[in-house]
C-alpha cells in the first residue's frame, strides 16, 4: 500500500491530461498569456498508463482524469480504455473524469464504452451573461448540452461542481441546487482556494461552507449524511432525499487528516497535495529507462514528504507556483 508517515493510505490518483482549457475562468486562469507546458514535456499515453499501473499495483482503486480540460486531449478515449483495463489487488480501478462538459456531446458515449464510470462537471452559474463573464466564453448552452449528454450516456452519479464566489454567483446557490435536484444530479459547492493564476485570492472575501449551508437552509431542509470517510465533500439530503447536496470546505474545515489523494501533472511531476511546494519527477525516470521499482520508490519518496495539512492558515503559507490548471484537480 502507498502509506505516508502519518498513516494515510493513498487509494486515489488524480492524473492531469493537459494544462490547456477551452474556458478562461477568472478564478483559475488569466484571459491571455498563459504559459502552456511545452508539448515535449507532456507524458505520452504509454507513460501515463505505466505510472498508473504501478500505482494500481500498490493499492490505488480510483483514477480521476483532470486538466486543464481533459477532453481536449485527442486520445482521451484511448487513455480511459487503457486505465480501465488495469488490474490490481482489488481489481480494476474506477475511472472518473472532471470536465467543463463542452466536448461531452461528442464524447460521452465513447467514453462510457471505454470504461469511464462517472463524471464531475463544473458549472458555476445558470445565467448566460454571468457564465460569459466568469469563463470569458459564451458557452453556457454547450455546457448544458454536455450535461444532458452525460445523462443520456448513463453516467451515475452526475456531480455538478460550483465554486461559490462572493458578489459573483453566491446569489445562485439555491437555483443551482434546484436545477440539480430536478434532474437527479448532485450539486456540490467548493470554497474558493488560493490556486488562481493571478494570486488574487483573499480569505476575507471567500464564501465559507457555513455560509453556503445557511443560505441553502433558507430554501431546503438539509439532513447531514454521516460517514464521509476520505471523500472531500460533506453531504446533506435535500428535503428528505433522495437528492443530496455536497459542500467541500477545503479552507474553513480542511479534511487533510483523511486525505487519500496524490496528483500527477501532465508533465510527469508527482504532487502529494494541491498546495505542495515540491514535486517528484517521474518523467525523467520513465525517459531514462527506469524500472517499475524505481517508479514505486519515487512515489513513496513523494508521499514520505507529505505534510499533515495544507497550511493555508499558517502565516508562512505560500501559494503554489503552478496555477490550478497546471496542477490538475
Coordinates of C-alpha atoms in Angstrom, one line a residue:
X1 CA 0.0 0.0 0.0
X2 CA 1.0 3.6 -0.5
X3 CA 1.2 4.9 3.0
X4 CA 2.6 8.3 4.2
X5 CA 4.3 8.9 7.5
X6 CA 1.0 9.9 9.1
X7 CA -0.5 6.5 8.3
X8 CA -2.8 7.8 5.4
X9 CA -3.3 5.1 2.8
X10 CA -3.4 6.5 -0.7
X11 CA -6.0 5.0 -3.0
X12 CA -6.9 7.9 -5.2
X13 CA -4.7 9.0 -8.1
X14 CA -5.5 12.3 -9.9
X15 CA -4.0 12.5 -13.3
X16 CA -3.9 15.7 -15.3
X17 CA -4.0 15.0 -19.1
X18 CA -3.3 18.6 -20.2
X19 CA -2.9 22.1 -18.8
X20 CA -4.9 23.6 -21.6
X21 CA -8.5 24.6 -21.3
X22 CA -11.3 25.7 -23.6
X23 CA -12.6 28.2 -20.9
X24 CA -10.7 31.0 -19.1
X25 CA -12.5 31.0 -15.7
X26 CA -11.5 34.1 -13.7
X27 CA -10.7 32.2 -10.5
X28 CA -8.3 29.9 -12.4
X29 CA -6.7 31.4 -15.4
X30 CA -5.8 34.8 -16.8
X31 CA -7.6 35.9 -20.0
X32 CA -4.4 35.8 -22.1
X33 CA -0.7 35.0 -21.9
X34 CA -1.0 31.6 -20.2
X35 CA 2.5 29.9 -20.3
X36 CA 1.5 26.4 -21.6
X37 CA 3.6 23.4 -20.8
X38 CA 5.9 22.5 -23.8
X39 CA 4.4 19.6 -25.8
X40 CA 7.6 17.6 -25.5
X41 CA 7.3 17.6 -21.7
X42 CA 3.8 16.1 -21.7
X43 CA 3.5 12.4 -20.8
X44 CA 2.5 10.1 -23.6
X45 CA -0.4 7.7 -23.1
X46 CA 2.0 4.8 -22.6
X47 CA 3.9 6.8 -19.9
X48 CA 0.6 7.8 -18.2
X49 CA -0.6 4.2 -18.2
X50 CA 2.7 2.9 -16.9
X51 CA 2.7 5.2 -13.9
X52 CA -0.9 4.3 -13.2
X53 CA -0.2 0.6 -13.4
X54 CA 2.5 0.9 -10.7
X55 CA 0.1 2.9 -8.5
X56 CA -2.8 0.4 -9.1
X57 CA -0.4 -2.5 -8.2
X58 CA 0.1 -0.9 -4.8
X59 CA -3.5 -0.2 -3.9
X60 CA -4.8 2.7 -5.9
X61 CA -8.5 2.0 -6.6
X62 CA -9.7 5.2 -8.2
X63 CA -8.1 7.2 -11.0
X64 CA -9.6 10.7 -11.7
X65 CA -8.6 12.3 -15.0
X66 CA -8.4 16.1 -14.9
X67 CA -6.8 19.1 -16.6
X68 CA -6.9 21.9 -17.6
X69 CA -9.7 20.3 -19.6
X70 CA -9.0 16.6 -20.1
X71 CA -11.4 16.2 -23.0
X72 CA -9.0 18.4 -25.1
X73 CA -6.5 15.6 -25.2
X74 CA -7.0 14.0 -28.6
X75 CA -6.6 10.4 -27.4
X76 CA -8.7 10.8 -24.2
X77 CA -10.9 7.8 -25.1
X78 CA -7.8 5.6 -25.5
X79 CA -6.5 6.8 -22.2
X80 CA -9.7 5.9 -20.4
X81 CA -9.8 2.4 -22.1
X82 CA -6.2 1.7 -21.1
X83 CA -6.7 2.9 -17.5
X84 CA -9.9 0.9 -17.1
X85 CA -8.1 -2.3 -18.3
X86 CA -5.6 -2.1 -15.4
X87 CA -5.8 -4.7 -12.7
X88 CA -4.6 -4.5 -9.1
X89 CA -5.1 -6.4 -5.8
X90 CA -8.7 -5.1 -5.6
X91 CA -9.5 -5.4 -9.3
X92 CA -9.7 -2.7 -11.9
X93 CA -9.7 0.9 -10.7
X94 CA -12.8 3.1 -11.0
X95 CA -12.1 5.7 -13.7
X96 CA -13.7 9.1 -13.4
X97 CA -13.2 12.5 -15.0
X98 CA -13.7 16.2 -14.2
X99 CA -14.7 18.3 -17.2
X100 CA -16.3 21.5 -18.3
X101 CA -18.6 19.3 -20.5
X102 CA -18.1 21.3 -23.7
X103 CA -17.0 18.2 -25.6
X104 CA -19.3 15.7 -23.9
X105 CA -22.0 15.8 -26.7
X106 CA -19.5 14.1 -29.0
X107 CA -17.5 12.1 -26.4
X108 CA -19.9 10.9 -23.6
X109 CA -21.0 7.7 -25.3
X110 CA -17.4 6.7 -26.5
X111 CA -16.1 7.4 -23.0
X112 CA -18.8 5.3 -21.4
X113 CA -18.0 2.4 -23.8
X114 CA -14.3 2.8 -23.0
X115 CA -15.0 2.2 -19.3
X116 CA -15.4 5.7 -17.8
X117 CA -17.6 5.2 -14.7
X118 CA -18.7 8.8 -13.8
X119 CA -18.1 12.5 -14.4
X120 CA -17.9 15.6 -12.4
X121 CA -18.9 18.7 -14.3
X122 CA -18.0 22.3 -13.5
X123 CA -20.8 24.8 -13.7
X124 CA -20.7 28.0 -11.6
X125 CA -23.8 29.7 -12.9
X126 CA -27.0 29.2 -14.9
X127 CA -27.1 32.7 -16.2
X128 CA -25.7 33.2 -19.7
X129 CA -24.2 36.6 -19.3
X130 CA -22.7 35.7 -16.0
X131 CA -21.3 32.5 -17.5
X132 CA -19.7 34.6 -20.3
X133 CA -18.2 37.0 -17.7
X134 CA -16.9 34.2 -15.5
X135 CA -15.4 32.0 -18.2
X136 CA -14.7 34.7 -20.8
X137 CA -16.5 32.4 -23.3
X138 CA -20.2 32.4 -24.3
X139 CA -20.6 28.6 -23.9
X140 CA -23.4 28.1 -21.3
X141 CA -25.6 26.4 -23.9
X142 CA -22.8 24.0 -24.8
X143 CA -22.1 23.2 -21.1
X144 CA -25.8 22.4 -20.5
X145 CA -25.8 20.2 -23.7
X146 CA -22.8 18.4 -22.3
X147 CA -24.5 17.7 -19.0
X148 CA -27.5 16.3 -20.9
X149 CA -25.2 14.1 -23.0
X150 CA -23.6 12.7 -19.8
X151 CA -27.0 11.9 -18.5
X152 CA -28.0 10.2 -21.8
X153 CA -24.8 8.1 -21.7
X154 CA -25.8 6.7 -18.4
X155 CA -23.2 8.1 -16.1
X156 CA -24.2 7.9 -12.4
X157 CA -23.9 9.8 -10.3
X158 CA -23.5 13.1 -12.2
X159 CA -21.9 15.6 -9.8
X160 CA -22.0 19.3 -10.7
X161 CA -19.3 21.5 -9.1
X162 CA -19.6 25.2 -8.5
X163 CA -17.0 27.5 -6.8
X164 CA -19.0 29.9 -4.6
X165 CA -17.8 33.4 -5.1
X166 CA -19.0 36.5 -3.1
X167 CA -20.7 39.1 -5.3
X168 CA -20.3 36.8 -8.3
X169 CA -22.6 33.8 -8.1
X170 CA -23.5 33.5 -4.4
X171 CA -27.0 34.6 -5.2
X172 CA -27.5 31.5 -7.3
X173 CA -26.8 28.8 -4.7
X174 CA -30.4 27.8 -4.3
X175 CA -31.1 28.0 -8.1
X176 CA -28.2 25.6 -8.8
X177 CA -29.4 23.1 -6.2
X178 CA -32.9 23.2 -7.7
X179 CA -31.5 22.7 -11.2
X180 CA -29.6 19.6 -10.0
X181 CA -32.4 18.2 -7.8
X182 CA -34.9 18.5 -10.7
X183 CA -32.7 16.3 -12.9
X184 CA -31.4 13.8 -10.4
X185 CA -27.8 15.2 -10.1
X186 CA -25.8 16.1 -7.1
X187 CA -24.8 19.8 -6.7
X188 CA -21.5 20.4 -4.9
X189 CA -20.2 23.7 -3.7
X190 CA -16.5 24.3 -3.3
X191 CA -14.9 27.0 -1.2
X192 CA -12.6 29.1 -3.4
X193 CA -9.0 28.1 -2.8
X194 CA -5.7 30.0 -3.3
X195 CA -4.9 28.4 -6.6
X196 CA -5.7 31.2 -9.1
X197 CA -3.0 32.1 -11.7
X198 CA -3.2 35.8 -10.7
X199 CA -2.7 35.1 -6.9
X200 CA -5.6 37.4 -6.1
X201 CA -7.3 35.1 -3.6
X202 CA -8.2 36.6 -0.2
X203 CA -9.7 34.7 2.6
X204 CA -11.8 37.7 3.8
X205 CA -13.8 37.6 0.5
X206 CA -14.3 33.8 0.4
X207 CA -17.8 32.4 0.8
X208 CA -17.4 29.8 3.5
X209 CA -19.1 26.4 3.6
X210 CA -21.0 27.5 6.7
X211 CA -22.4 30.5 4.7
X212 CA -23.4 28.2 1.9
X213 CA -25.3 25.9 4.2
X214 CA -27.0 28.8 5.9
X215 CA -28.3 30.1 2.6
X216 CA -29.5 26.7 1.4
X217 CA -31.2 26.0 4.7
X218 CA -33.4 29.0 4.0
X219 CA -34.9 27.1 1.0
X220 CA -34.4 23.4 1.8
X221 CA -34.5 21.1 4.8
X222 CA -30.9 19.7 5.0
X223 CA -30.2 16.4 6.8
X224 CA -26.5 15.6 7.2
X225 CA -25.3 12.3 5.9
X226 CA -22.7 10.8 8.3
X227 CA -19.6 8.9 7.4
X228 CA -17.8 11.0 4.8
X229 CA -14.6 8.9 5.1
X230 CA -11.9 10.2 2.8
X231 CA -14.3 11.9 0.4
X232 CA -13.8 15.7 0.2
X233 CA -17.5 16.6 0.2
X234 CA -19.7 16.6 3.3
X235 CA -23.2 15.7 2.0
X236 CA -26.7 16.5 3.0
X237 CA -30.1 15.1 2.0
X238 CA -32.2 17.8 0.4
X239 CA -35.8 17.8 1.7
X240 CA -35.5 14.3 3.0
X241 CA -33.8 12.9 -0.1
X242 CA -33.1 11.1 -2.3
X243 CA -31.3 14.1 -3.7
X244 CA -28.2 15.3 -2.0
X245 CA -26.0 18.4 -1.9
X246 CA -22.3 18.5 -1.1
X247 CA -20.1 21.1 0.3
X248 CA -16.3 21.0 0.1
X249 CA -14.8 23.1 2.8
X250 CA -11.1 22.8 1.9
X251 CA -10.2 26.1 3.6
X252 CA -12.5 26.6 6.5
X253 CA -12.8 22.9 7.6
X254 CA -9.9 21.1 6.0
X255 CA -10.1 17.3 5.8
X256 CA -6.3 16.7 5.3
X257 CA -6.3 14.1 8.1
X258 CA -8.3 11.7 5.9
X259 CA -6.7 12.6 2.5
X260 CA -6.0 9.6 0.3
X261 CA -5.1 11.5 -2.9
X262 CA -1.9 12.0 -4.8
X263 CA -1.6 14.0 -8.1
X264 CA 0.3 13.6 -11.3
X265 CA 0.7 16.6 -13.5
X266 CA 0.5 16.4 -17.3
X267 CA 4.3 16.9 -17.5
X268 CA 5.0 13.9 -15.2
X269 CA 5.5 15.6 -11.8
X270 CA 4.0 13.9 -8.8
X271 CA 2.5 16.1 -6.1
X272 CA 1.4 14.9 -2.6
X273 CA -1.0 17.8 -2.2
X274 CA -2.7 20.5 -4.2
X275 CA -0.7 23.0 -2.2
X276 CA 2.6 21.2 -2.3
X277 CA 5.7 23.4 -2.9
X278 CA 7.8 20.4 -4.1
X279 CA 7.3 17.8 -6.8
X280 CA 8.8 14.4 -7.6
X281 CA 9.9 14.0 -11.2
X282 CA 8.6 10.7 -12.6
X283 CA 9.0 11.8 -16.3
X284 CA 12.8 11.6 -16.1
X285 CA 12.7 8.2 -14.5
X286 CA 10.5 7.0 -17.4
X287 CA 12.6 8.5 -20.2
X288 CA 15.9 7.4 -18.8
X289 CA 14.8 3.7 -18.8
X290 CA 13.9 3.4 -15.1
X291 CA 12.2 0.3 -13.7
X292 CA 8.8 0.0 -12.2
X293 CA 10.6 -0.5 -8.8
X294 CA 12.2 2.9 -9.3
X295 CA 8.9 4.5 -10.1
X296 CA 7.4 2.9 -7.0
X297 CA 10.3 4.2 -4.9
X298 CA 9.8 7.7 -6.2
X299 CA 6.1 7.6 -5.4
X300 CA 6.9 6.5 -1.9
X301 CA 9.5 9.3 -1.6
X302 CA 6.9 11.8 -2.6
X303 CA 4.4 10.5 0.0
X304 CA 7.1 10.5 2.7
X305 CA 7.3 14.3 2.3
X306 CA 3.6 14.8 2.5
X307 CA 2.7 17.4 5.2
X308 CA -0.1 16.8 7.8
X309 CA -2.2 19.6 6.3
X310 CA -2.2 22.2 3.5
X311 CA -1.2 25.1 5.9
X312 CA -3.5 27.8 4.4
X313 CA -4.0 29.2 7.9
X314 CA -0.2 29.2 8.6
X315 CA 1.4 32.7 8.4
X316 CA 4.2 31.2 6.3
X317 CA 1.8 29.7 3.7
X318 CA 2.8 30.4 0.1
X319 CA 0.5 29.7 -2.8
X320 CA 1.9 27.1 -5.2
X321 CA 3.8 28.4 -8.2
X322 CA 1.6 26.4 -10.6
X323 CA -2.0 27.5 -11.1
X324 CA -4.8 25.0 -10.7
X325 CA -4.9 24.5 -14.5
X326 CA -1.3 23.2 -14.4
X327 CA -1.7 21.1 -11.3
X328 CA -4.9 19.2 -12.1
X329 CA -7.7 18.6 -9.5

